[in-house]
Structures are given as structure tokens and as C-alpha cells.
Short mmCIF file of C-alpha atoms in Angstrom, two decimals:
data_model
loop_
_atom_site.label_atom_id
_atom_site.label_comp_id
_atom_site.label_asym_id
_atom_site.label_seq_id
_atom_site.Cartn_x
_atom_site.Cartn_y
_atom_site.Cartn_z
CA UNK A 1 -45.74 34.13 -61.12
CA UNK A 2 -45.86 30.63 -62.21
CA UNK A 3 -43.85 28.45 -59.92
CA UNK A 4 -42.20 26.92 -63.34
CA UNK A 5 -41.53 30.83 -64.48
CA UNK A 6 -40.21 31.20 -61.15
CA UNK A 7 -37.95 28.09 -61.89
CA UNK A 8 -36.63 29.67 -64.77
CA UNK A 9 -36.01 33.01 -64.11
CA UNK A 10 -34.12 31.81 -59.86
CA UNK A 11 -32.07 29.39 -62.52
CA UNK A 12 -31.12 32.29 -65.09
CA UNK A 13 -29.59 34.11 -61.55
CA UNK A 14 -27.80 31.51 -60.55
CA UNK A 15 -26.25 30.69 -63.81
CA UNK A 16 -24.41 34.25 -63.45
CA UNK A 17 -22.33 32.18 -60.75
CA UNK A 18 -21.86 29.09 -62.23
CA UNK A 19 -20.42 30.58 -65.51
CA UNK A 20 -18.32 33.63 -63.89
CA UNK A 21 -16.73 31.09 -61.17
CA UNK A 22 -14.99 28.64 -63.13
CA UNK A 23 -15.55 29.51 -67.00
CA UNK A 24 -12.41 30.76 -67.71
CA UNK A 25 -10.10 28.66 -64.94
CA UNK A 26 -8.79 26.20 -68.18
CA UNK A 27 -7.48 29.36 -69.43
CA UNK A 28 -5.79 30.54 -66.27
CA UNK A 29 -2.62 29.54 -67.86
CA UNK A 30 -3.56 31.45 -71.21
CA UNK A 31 -4.03 34.87 -68.86
CA UNK A 32 -0.48 34.39 -66.67
CA UNK A 33 0.98 34.29 -70.33
CA UNK A 34 -1.10 37.29 -72.16
CA UNK A 35 -1.18 39.63 -68.32
CA UNK A 36 2.84 38.72 -67.67
CA UNK A 37 1.85 37.48 -64.28
CA UNK A 38 2.51 34.55 -62.48
CA UNK A 39 0.42 31.92 -61.80
CA UNK A 40 -0.12 32.75 -57.98
CA UNK A 41 -2.00 36.14 -59.08
CA UNK A 42 -4.04 34.50 -62.01
CA UNK A 43 -5.55 31.85 -59.14
CA UNK A 44 -6.53 35.08 -56.80
CA UNK A 45 -8.67 36.56 -59.48
CA UNK A 46 -10.90 33.30 -58.66
CA UNK A 47 -10.00 33.73 -54.67
CA UNK A 48 -11.48 37.38 -54.53
CA UNK A 49 -14.10 36.60 -56.71
CA UNK A 50 -15.69 33.97 -54.11
CA UNK A 51 -15.07 36.46 -51.16
CA UNK A 52 -16.41 39.61 -53.44
CA UNK A 53 -19.66 37.00 -53.45
CA UNK A 54 -19.58 36.15 -49.48
CA UNK A 55 -19.73 40.38 -49.07
CA UNK A 56 -22.42 40.47 -51.71
CA UNK A 57 -24.32 37.77 -50.08
CA UNK A 58 -23.93 39.01 -46.61
CA UNK A 59 -24.99 42.75 -47.18
CA UNK A 60 -28.07 41.79 -50.13
CA UNK A 61 -29.77 39.31 -47.04
CA UNK A 62 -30.78 42.17 -44.98
CA UNK A 63 -31.05 44.40 -47.83
CA UNK A 64 -33.79 41.74 -49.82
CA UNK A 65 -35.99 41.40 -46.70
CA UNK A 66 -36.35 44.82 -46.39
CA UNK A 67 -36.30 46.49 -49.38
CA UNK A 68 -37.49 43.24 -51.29
CA UNK A 69 -36.55 40.28 -53.90
CA UNK A 70 -37.03 42.43 -57.01
CA UNK A 71 -35.16 45.87 -56.30
CA UNK A 72 -31.92 43.84 -55.29
CA UNK A 73 -31.68 41.41 -58.50
CA UNK A 74 -32.07 44.66 -60.67
CA UNK A 75 -29.37 46.31 -59.27
CA UNK A 76 -26.90 42.98 -58.71
CA UNK A 77 -27.95 42.43 -62.03
CA UNK A 78 -26.32 45.50 -63.03
CA UNK A 79 -23.36 44.83 -60.89
CA UNK A 80 -22.80 42.14 -62.77
CA UNK A 81 -22.72 43.52 -66.15
CA UNK A 82 -20.02 46.17 -64.67
CA UNK A 83 -18.04 43.66 -63.58
CA UNK A 84 -17.82 41.74 -66.52
CA UNK A 85 -16.95 44.79 -69.06
CA UNK A 86 -14.23 45.41 -66.57
CA UNK A 87 -12.88 41.98 -67.28
CA UNK A 88 -13.41 41.75 -70.76
CA UNK A 89 -11.06 44.98 -71.13
CA UNK A 90 -8.47 44.48 -68.32
CA UNK A 91 -5.02 45.45 -69.23
CA UNK A 92 -3.48 44.24 -66.49
CA UNK A 93 -3.80 41.02 -63.86
CA UNK A 94 -4.75 43.78 -61.09
CA UNK A 95 -7.43 45.06 -63.52
CA UNK A 96 -8.81 41.51 -63.98
CA UNK A 97 -8.57 41.34 -60.21
CA UNK A 98 -10.49 44.26 -59.47
CA UNK A 99 -13.14 43.55 -62.31
CA UNK A 100 -13.81 40.17 -60.68
CA UNK A 101 -14.04 41.74 -57.27
CA UNK A 102 -17.09 43.74 -58.78
CA UNK A 103 -18.54 40.59 -60.84
CA UNK A 104 -18.21 39.08 -57.56
CA UNK A 105 -20.65 42.25 -55.58
CA UNK A 106 -23.42 41.37 -58.54
CA UNK A 107 -22.93 37.40 -58.80
CA UNK A 108 -23.89 37.29 -54.72
CA UNK A 109 -26.91 39.11 -54.81
CA UNK A 110 -27.92 37.08 -57.73
CA UNK A 111 -26.67 33.74 -56.42
CA UNK A 112 -28.95 34.66 -52.70
CA UNK A 113 -31.82 35.15 -54.63
CA UNK A 114 -32.18 32.02 -56.82
CA UNK A 115 -32.72 30.08 -53.80
CA UNK A 116 -34.85 32.75 -51.31
CA UNK A 117 -37.01 33.14 -54.24
CA UNK A 118 -37.98 29.69 -54.41
CA UNK A 119 -38.19 29.12 -50.89
CA UNK A 120 -40.90 32.27 -50.67
CA UNK A 121 -42.93 30.05 -53.05
CA UNK A 122 -41.67 26.34 -52.22
CA UNK A 123 -42.88 24.21 -48.87
CA UNK A 124 -39.59 22.08 -48.13
CA UNK A 125 -41.15 19.00 -48.94
CA UNK A 126 -41.43 20.80 -52.37
CA UNK A 127 -37.79 22.28 -52.42
CA UNK A 128 -36.61 18.89 -52.08
CA UNK A 129 -37.68 17.48 -55.15
CA UNK A 130 -36.96 21.01 -56.73
CA UNK A 131 -33.28 20.93 -55.75
CA UNK A 132 -32.96 17.33 -57.03
CA UNK A 133 -33.95 18.40 -60.52
CA UNK A 134 -32.30 21.80 -59.82
CA UNK A 135 -29.19 20.43 -58.33
CA UNK A 136 -28.77 18.07 -62.22
CA UNK A 137 -28.85 21.51 -63.65
CA UNK A 138 -26.44 23.29 -61.22
CA UNK A 139 -23.70 20.56 -62.17
CA UNK A 140 -23.97 20.35 -65.64
CA UNK A 141 -24.53 24.32 -66.37
CA UNK A 142 -21.16 24.20 -63.83
CA UNK A 143 -19.48 21.45 -65.40
CA UNK A 144 -19.95 22.35 -69.05
CA UNK A 145 -18.57 26.24 -68.23
CA UNK A 146 -14.74 25.37 -68.44
CA UNK A 147 -15.46 22.67 -70.69
CA UNK A 148 -17.19 25.84 -72.73
CA UNK A 149 -14.85 28.19 -71.96
CA UNK A 150 -11.61 25.82 -72.65
CA UNK A 151 -13.10 25.64 -76.15
CA UNK A 152 -13.74 29.62 -76.49
CA UNK A 153 -10.40 29.84 -74.81
CA UNK A 154 -8.43 28.01 -77.71
CA UNK A 155 -10.36 29.81 -80.15
CA UNK A 156 -10.79 33.26 -80.02
CA UNK A 157 -8.50 34.19 -76.60
CA UNK A 158 -9.01 34.62 -72.72
CA UNK A 159 -11.37 37.57 -73.27
CA UNK A 160 -13.57 35.43 -75.18
CA UNK A 161 -15.34 33.86 -72.42
CA UNK A 162 -15.40 36.99 -70.79
CA UNK A 163 -17.62 38.33 -73.93
CA UNK A 164 -19.59 35.44 -72.90
CA UNK A 165 -20.22 36.54 -69.34
CA UNK A 166 -21.36 40.21 -70.53
CA UNK A 167 -23.73 38.91 -72.96
CA UNK A 168 -24.66 36.94 -69.95
CA UNK A 169 -25.14 39.30 -67.45
CA UNK A 170 -27.09 41.63 -70.10
CA UNK A 171 -29.58 38.84 -70.67
CA UNK A 172 -29.85 38.63 -66.94
CA UNK A 173 -30.19 41.95 -66.47
CA UNK A 174 -33.05 41.95 -69.01
CA UNK A 175 -34.91 39.16 -67.53
CA UNK A 176 -34.80 40.23 -64.16
CA UNK A 177 -35.66 44.17 -64.52
CA UNK A 178 -38.56 42.82 -67.08
CA UNK A 179 -39.95 39.30 -65.95
CA UNK A 180 -39.35 38.61 -62.58
CA UNK A 181 -41.97 39.71 -59.80
CA UNK A 182 -41.84 40.34 -55.92
CA UNK A 183 -42.39 36.80 -54.06
CA UNK A 184 -41.54 38.57 -50.74
CA UNK A 185 -44.93 38.56 -48.59
CA UNK A 186 -43.91 40.23 -45.87
CA UNK A 187 -40.88 42.33 -45.06
CA UNK A 188 -39.20 43.00 -42.02
CA UNK A 189 -37.35 46.45 -41.11
CA UNK A 190 -35.47 45.83 -38.58
CA UNK A 191 -32.95 43.69 -40.69
CA UNK A 192 -31.75 46.76 -42.07
CA UNK A 193 -30.46 47.73 -38.29
CA UNK A 194 -27.16 46.39 -37.81
CA UNK A 195 -27.49 45.02 -34.26
CA UNK A 196 -30.78 43.19 -35.38
CA UNK A 197 -28.80 41.82 -38.44
CA UNK A 198 -25.63 40.31 -36.61
CA UNK A 199 -28.02 39.23 -33.74
CA UNK A 200 -29.60 37.02 -36.77
CA UNK A 201 -26.62 36.28 -38.64
CA UNK A 202 -24.91 35.13 -35.32
CA UNK A 203 -28.40 33.32 -34.34
CA UNK A 204 -28.12 30.89 -37.64
CA UNK A 205 -24.25 30.97 -37.85
CA UNK A 206 -23.73 29.75 -34.04
CA UNK A 207 -26.09 26.81 -35.20
CA UNK A 208 -24.69 23.40 -34.86
CA UNK A 209 -26.66 22.01 -37.48
CA UNK A 210 -26.79 24.70 -39.94
CA UNK A 211 -22.99 24.30 -39.60
CA UNK A 212 -22.51 20.76 -40.45
CA UNK A 213 -24.86 21.19 -42.83
CA UNK A 214 -22.14 24.04 -44.43
CA UNK A 215 -19.26 22.21 -44.02
CA UNK A 216 -20.76 19.37 -46.27
CA UNK A 217 -21.80 22.09 -48.98
CA UNK A 218 -18.10 23.76 -48.54
CA UNK A 219 -16.02 20.17 -48.67
CA UNK A 220 -18.29 19.32 -51.64
CA UNK A 221 -18.00 22.53 -53.90
CA UNK A 222 -14.21 22.97 -52.79
CA UNK A 223 -13.54 18.95 -54.34
CA UNK A 224 -14.60 19.88 -57.78
CA UNK A 225 -13.04 23.95 -57.31
CA UNK A 226 -9.38 22.12 -56.41
CA UNK A 227 -9.99 20.17 -59.22
CA UNK A 228 -10.72 23.34 -62.20
CA UNK A 229 -7.96 24.97 -60.30
CA UNK A 230 -5.20 22.72 -59.81
CA UNK A 231 -5.65 20.57 -62.20
CA UNK A 232 -5.46 22.65 -64.83
CA UNK A 233 -1.96 22.94 -64.20
CA UNK A 234 -1.59 19.40 -63.64
CA UNK A 235 -3.25 18.74 -67.08
CA UNK A 236 -0.27 20.50 -68.71
CA UNK A 237 2.97 20.57 -67.27
CA UNK A 238 2.97 16.66 -65.41
CA UNK A 239 0.60 15.07 -68.22
CA UNK A 240 0.85 16.93 -71.15
CA UNK A 241 -2.95 17.31 -72.34
CA UNK A 242 -4.51 20.12 -73.54
CA UNK A 243 -6.50 22.70 -72.33
CA UNK A 244 -9.91 21.36 -74.61
CA UNK A 245 -8.95 17.54 -73.12
CA UNK A 246 -8.82 18.99 -69.41
CA UNK A 247 -11.98 20.86 -70.29
CA UNK A 248 -13.50 17.59 -71.02
CA UNK A 249 -12.02 16.10 -68.12
CA UNK A 250 -14.62 17.81 -66.09
CA UNK A 251 -17.68 15.96 -67.89
CA UNK A 252 -16.82 13.13 -66.03
CA UNK A 253 -17.47 14.59 -63.01
CA UNK A 254 -20.42 16.34 -64.18
CA UNK A 255 -21.84 13.11 -65.77
CA UNK A 256 -21.73 11.37 -62.28
CA UNK A 257 -22.60 13.89 -59.75
CA UNK A 258 -25.70 14.56 -62.31
CA UNK A 259 -26.11 10.52 -62.04
CA UNK A 260 -26.62 10.76 -58.07
CA UNK A 261 -29.02 13.40 -58.11
CA UNK A 262 -30.86 11.63 -60.42
CA UNK A 263 -30.73 8.42 -58.79
CA UNK A 264 -32.12 10.56 -55.27
CA UNK A 265 -35.16 11.83 -56.67
CA UNK A 266 -36.24 8.93 -58.59
CA UNK A 267 -35.24 6.04 -56.48
CA UNK A 268 -33.75 6.85 -53.07
CA UNK A 269 -36.17 10.27 -51.85
CA UNK A 270 -39.42 8.63 -50.80
CA UNK A 271 -37.48 5.36 -49.81
CA UNK A 272 -34.13 6.43 -47.44
CA UNK A 273 -33.75 8.38 -44.69
CA UNK A 274 -32.21 11.84 -44.67
CA UNK A 275 -29.12 10.53 -42.28
CA UNK A 276 -29.33 7.07 -44.86
CA UNK A 277 -28.47 9.40 -47.69
CA UNK A 278 -25.77 11.05 -46.34
CA UNK A 279 -23.89 8.10 -45.16
CA UNK A 280 -24.11 6.77 -48.24
CA UNK A 281 -22.58 10.29 -49.64
CA UNK A 282 -19.65 10.76 -47.15
CA UNK A 283 -18.63 6.82 -47.57
CA UNK A 284 -18.52 7.19 -51.97
CA UNK A 285 -16.30 11.04 -51.32
CA UNK A 286 -14.07 8.28 -48.92
CA UNK A 287 -13.65 5.67 -52.12
CA UNK A 288 -13.25 8.65 -54.26
CA UNK A 289 -10.18 9.91 -52.12
CA UNK A 290 -8.51 6.15 -51.36
CA UNK A 291 -8.37 6.06 -55.68
CA UNK A 292 -7.31 9.80 -55.90
CA UNK A 293 -4.76 8.74 -53.52
CA UNK A 294 -3.79 5.19 -56.13
CA UNK A 295 -3.41 8.10 -58.75
CA UNK A 296 -0.77 9.52 -57.24
CA UNK A 297 1.41 6.80 -56.45
CA UNK A 298 0.92 5.76 -60.09
CA UNK A 299 1.44 8.98 -61.67
CA UNK A 300 -2.65 8.19 -63.67
CA UNK A 301 -4.48 10.93 -64.78
CA UNK A 302 -7.32 8.79 -66.00
CA UNK A 303 -7.44 7.59 -62.10
CA UNK A 304 -7.24 10.70 -60.83
CA UNK A 305 -10.31 11.81 -62.36
CA UNK A 306 -12.06 8.70 -61.66
CA UNK A 307 -11.15 9.64 -57.56
CA UNK A 308 -12.71 12.50 -58.33
CA UNK A 309 -15.76 11.32 -59.95
CA UNK A 310 -16.58 8.91 -57.21
CA UNK A 311 -16.01 11.87 -54.87
CA UNK A 312 -18.63 13.95 -57.08
CA UNK A 313 -21.31 11.28 -57.44
CA UNK A 314 -20.79 11.14 -53.04
CA UNK A 315 -20.88 15.16 -53.10
CA UNK A 316 -24.04 15.00 -54.97
CA UNK A 317 -26.25 12.80 -52.88
CA UNK A 318 -24.60 15.07 -49.67
CA UNK A 319 -25.29 18.50 -50.86
CA UNK A 320 -28.74 17.77 -52.21
CA UNK A 321 -29.98 16.81 -48.34
CA UNK A 322 -27.70 19.48 -47.24
CA UNK A 323 -28.73 22.25 -49.34
CA UNK A 324 -32.48 21.51 -48.50
CA UNK A 325 -32.58 21.09 -45.14
CA UNK A 326 -30.18 23.59 -44.12
CA UNK A 327 -31.96 26.62 -45.71
CA UNK A 328 -35.39 25.15 -43.96
CA UNK A 329 -33.94 25.23 -40.42
CA UNK A 330 -35.07 28.95 -39.64
CA UNK A 331 -38.09 29.91 -41.66
CA UNK A 332 -38.84 33.29 -40.44
CA UNK A 333 -35.12 34.09 -41.60
CA UNK A 334 -35.31 33.13 -45.03
CA UNK A 335 -33.35 36.08 -46.48
CA UNK A 336 -31.11 36.35 -43.55
CA UNK A 337 -30.08 32.56 -43.49
CA UNK A 338 -29.16 31.75 -47.27
CA UNK A 339 -27.45 35.16 -47.32
CA UNK A 340 -25.68 33.49 -44.29
CA UNK A 341 -25.56 30.24 -45.58
CA UNK A 342 -24.22 31.66 -48.99
CA UNK A 343 -21.50 33.96 -47.56
CA UNK A 344 -19.94 31.18 -45.54
CA UNK A 345 -20.07 28.42 -48.54
CA UNK A 346 -18.25 30.95 -50.50
CA UNK A 347 -15.56 32.02 -47.80
CA UNK A 348 -14.69 28.04 -47.45
CA UNK A 349 -14.15 28.19 -50.84
CA UNK A 350 -12.08 31.41 -50.92
CA UNK A 351 -10.02 29.99 -48.49
CA UNK A 352 -9.43 27.15 -50.08
CA UNK A 353 -8.43 28.39 -53.73
CA UNK A 354 -6.57 31.13 -51.95
CA UNK A 355 -4.09 28.22 -50.23
CA UNK A 356 -4.00 26.52 -53.25
CA UNK A 357 -2.67 29.70 -54.84
CA UNK A 358 0.32 29.89 -52.12
CA UNK A 359 0.98 25.97 -52.48
CA UNK A 360 2.28 24.11 -55.62
CA UNK A 361 0.74 23.32 -58.44
CA UNK A 362 1.48 19.39 -57.98
CA UNK A 363 -0.15 16.28 -58.00
CA UNK A 364 0.70 15.62 -54.35
CA UNK A 365 -1.00 19.27 -53.55
CA UNK A 366 -4.54 18.53 -55.04
CA UNK A 367 -4.56 15.23 -53.17
CA UNK A 368 -3.52 16.37 -49.62
CA UNK A 369 -6.54 19.47 -50.32
CA UNK A 370 -9.44 15.85 -51.66
CA UNK A 371 -7.95 14.51 -48.30
CA UNK A 372 -8.42 17.28 -46.10
CA UNK A 373 -12.23 17.58 -47.87
CA UNK A 374 -13.14 14.33 -46.90
CA UNK A 375 -11.81 14.56 -42.99
CA UNK A 376 -13.89 17.11 -42.76
CA UNK A 377 -16.73 15.65 -44.49
CA UNK A 378 -16.80 13.14 -42.27
CA UNK A 379 -16.59 14.62 -39.00
CA UNK A 380 -19.81 16.81 -40.03
CA UNK A 381 -21.17 13.62 -40.71
CA UNK A 382 -20.68 12.18 -38.14
CA UNK A 383 -22.20 14.76 -35.69
CA UNK A 384 -25.44 15.14 -38.50
CA UNK A 385 -25.36 11.00 -37.71
CA UNK A 386 -25.75 11.03 -33.82
CA UNK A 387 -28.80 9.47 -32.40
CA UNK A 388 -29.03 12.62 -30.30
CA UNK A 389 -29.58 14.64 -33.06
CA UNK A 390 -32.74 16.98 -32.97
CA UNK A 391 -33.63 15.69 -36.48
CA UNK A 392 -32.15 12.25 -36.95
CA UNK A 393 -33.45 9.56 -38.73
CA UNK A 394 -36.26 11.32 -40.30
CA UNK A 395 -37.91 10.09 -43.70
CA UNK A 396 -38.41 12.43 -46.60
CA UNK A 397 -41.90 11.57 -46.98
#
């Protein structure tokens, strides 16, 4: 299996997460009205998806080491098909949430393997380059997803988004089943025993540097998700903007994140150190938060978008380094490290979206959440920048 084909299959598996996680977010108010439920319940359809993804990641981490990548990918794709069908025909918010949980269980396995198959075939140096450009697509797709979703919602209603997800799940199942080959070189049967699995997971999850990189990823992704979930209500209720207009505002965040990854890949990767990149990215996150605070004082939506866009630019630099470095801290436990990394990342995003569902859909709430994400990111960055850190100031070369 050529590396270019492997990258294509990996990207296709990744789309399962990016489209299913945020595509329908601009239509949450429509779902609330259609299913005669509350805003909190509608937002829980997002929150429970993330916890299902986290559970699936932990389960699939050991399974893919024992049985291989290909079988787990096929089963995960089939589950994604079933979950999408349940969401499509949901007649109540409870059924929709149940469908989202099933979707999450399938998506978790696909999202884990989209990285693991690359780790099987690329060195860390190659992965830095791949992830930089991969990251561009990873931001374009989730950035375009709510834009596409907003137009589908406006034209076909909220179920139209789940028609899209259902067709996507079928396509992924076909390509994974007949277009993907096994990439694992050697299995680890001990991964399937509860004792060894828990031991491996604890070894990974308790590693200070791993946790620091993970926190950087959680803060970056949660900032974007907070904008998608709470921002859709703010745009409609406070600024009287249409669903389509809010969807388009997301493209600004995407452009900034994409630009930061391109700049990193073309100008920074071979010229600056890992620590310098983290410091620059974290500094931009702080700047973005300050601008967002100003938007709160002036009740200015454009300024709010600008603040989140600056935060997204900084996050693009931070996550490129964090993702590649964290996954290579445990070269003999690729499946398990990817599982813990993804599961805790999803759990973190779940916690943020769950808290958002309990809070009022206000501009102040959104800015406060961004502030918390910025503070946590700063603390994680400071820890990684310590002189005594075991991998400090290493060049990408």
C-alpha cells in the first residue's frame, strides 16, 4: 500500500469525526424547535458524542494492537453507518442523542486509526511534515463542515445534515473494507488483558509531558467547539444573524488556523525549535483572548470573531507540535498511546461542551470559557518550556 494511498484512506477516516462532530452545530436551534426540546438537551447531543468517542478510543486501542488495524476499522465504519441512520430517522431528542452515541462509538475507532496507520508507516520527522499539511486539511474540513451544514439546514432542514453523514459513512465503509490494507507489523496479545491494558494506559496517561501536550490540544479544540456550540445561539439571539452568516464566520477561524500551519511547514519547521513554536503559539492565544474580552465590552460580533481567529492562529502552531510529539513519546505502544491521547482529548472537549450546556448561552459565558482555555494552555506551555525539561529546545531538524 503506497504512502499516498495510505494518507488518502487516513484522511477519509478522519472526516468521520470532523463532519459528525460539528457539521450540524449551526442547526442546533432548528433541532430544538423541531423536536420540541430545550437548548440544553440539543447541546447534549454534541456532548454525549464526544464521551462516546472517548470510550471507543480506549476500547479500540487494545483491539487494534491485538487484531490489527483493518478489522477494527471495518467494524468501526459499520457502526458509524448504523449511528448515522438512527440520527437521520430520530423522532425525539432522546433517539437523536442515542444515535449520536452510536455514531461516536464508530467514529472513535476510525479517528484513532487515522493516526495510527500513519505512525505505522512514517518516522517522527516525516510525521511532522505530514501533520503540518494534514493539519491544513484537518482545519479546512471541520471549518467548512458547519458552513456546509448551515446551508443544508437552511435548504433541506436539520435532517439533511444526517443524510450527508449517512452517505459519508457508507463511502468510508466501502473504502476501508476494500481499499485499505493492514499496516501493523507486529501485534501485542497482552494488550487485550485488562491488567496489561490498564497498566499501559496508566503509564501513558501519567506521563507529565504527555499530559502537557494533551492539555494544549484540549484547549485549542475546546476553544473552537465553544465558538461553534455557544456562538450559534449568540449570533442568532444577540446579534440577529442568520444560520448561514454564522456558518460563514467559522471560515475566518479556519483560514487563520490553516495559515498558521502553512507558515509552520514552509518557514518555521527547519528554522525554529519546538519550544519557540509553542511560545509563539501560546502568546497568540493570549492575544486572541484579550481581543475577545474587548468584544464583550463593545458587544461587537466582528471583534469577537477576530479574537477567536487570533486564538485559532496560535492554536494551529501549538497543536502541530503537540500532536506529533505526544504520539511519539511511546514508540512501542502506538495503538495505546493514540487511544489515550484521543480519549482524554475527547473527554476534555466533552467536559467543556457539557459545562456549556449547563450555562447560559451568552457572550460573557463564551469569553469566560475562552479565558479558562487560555490560562490552562499557558500553564501547560510553561511546564514544557522549563529548562530542566527532558526534551527542551530540540530542533525539528
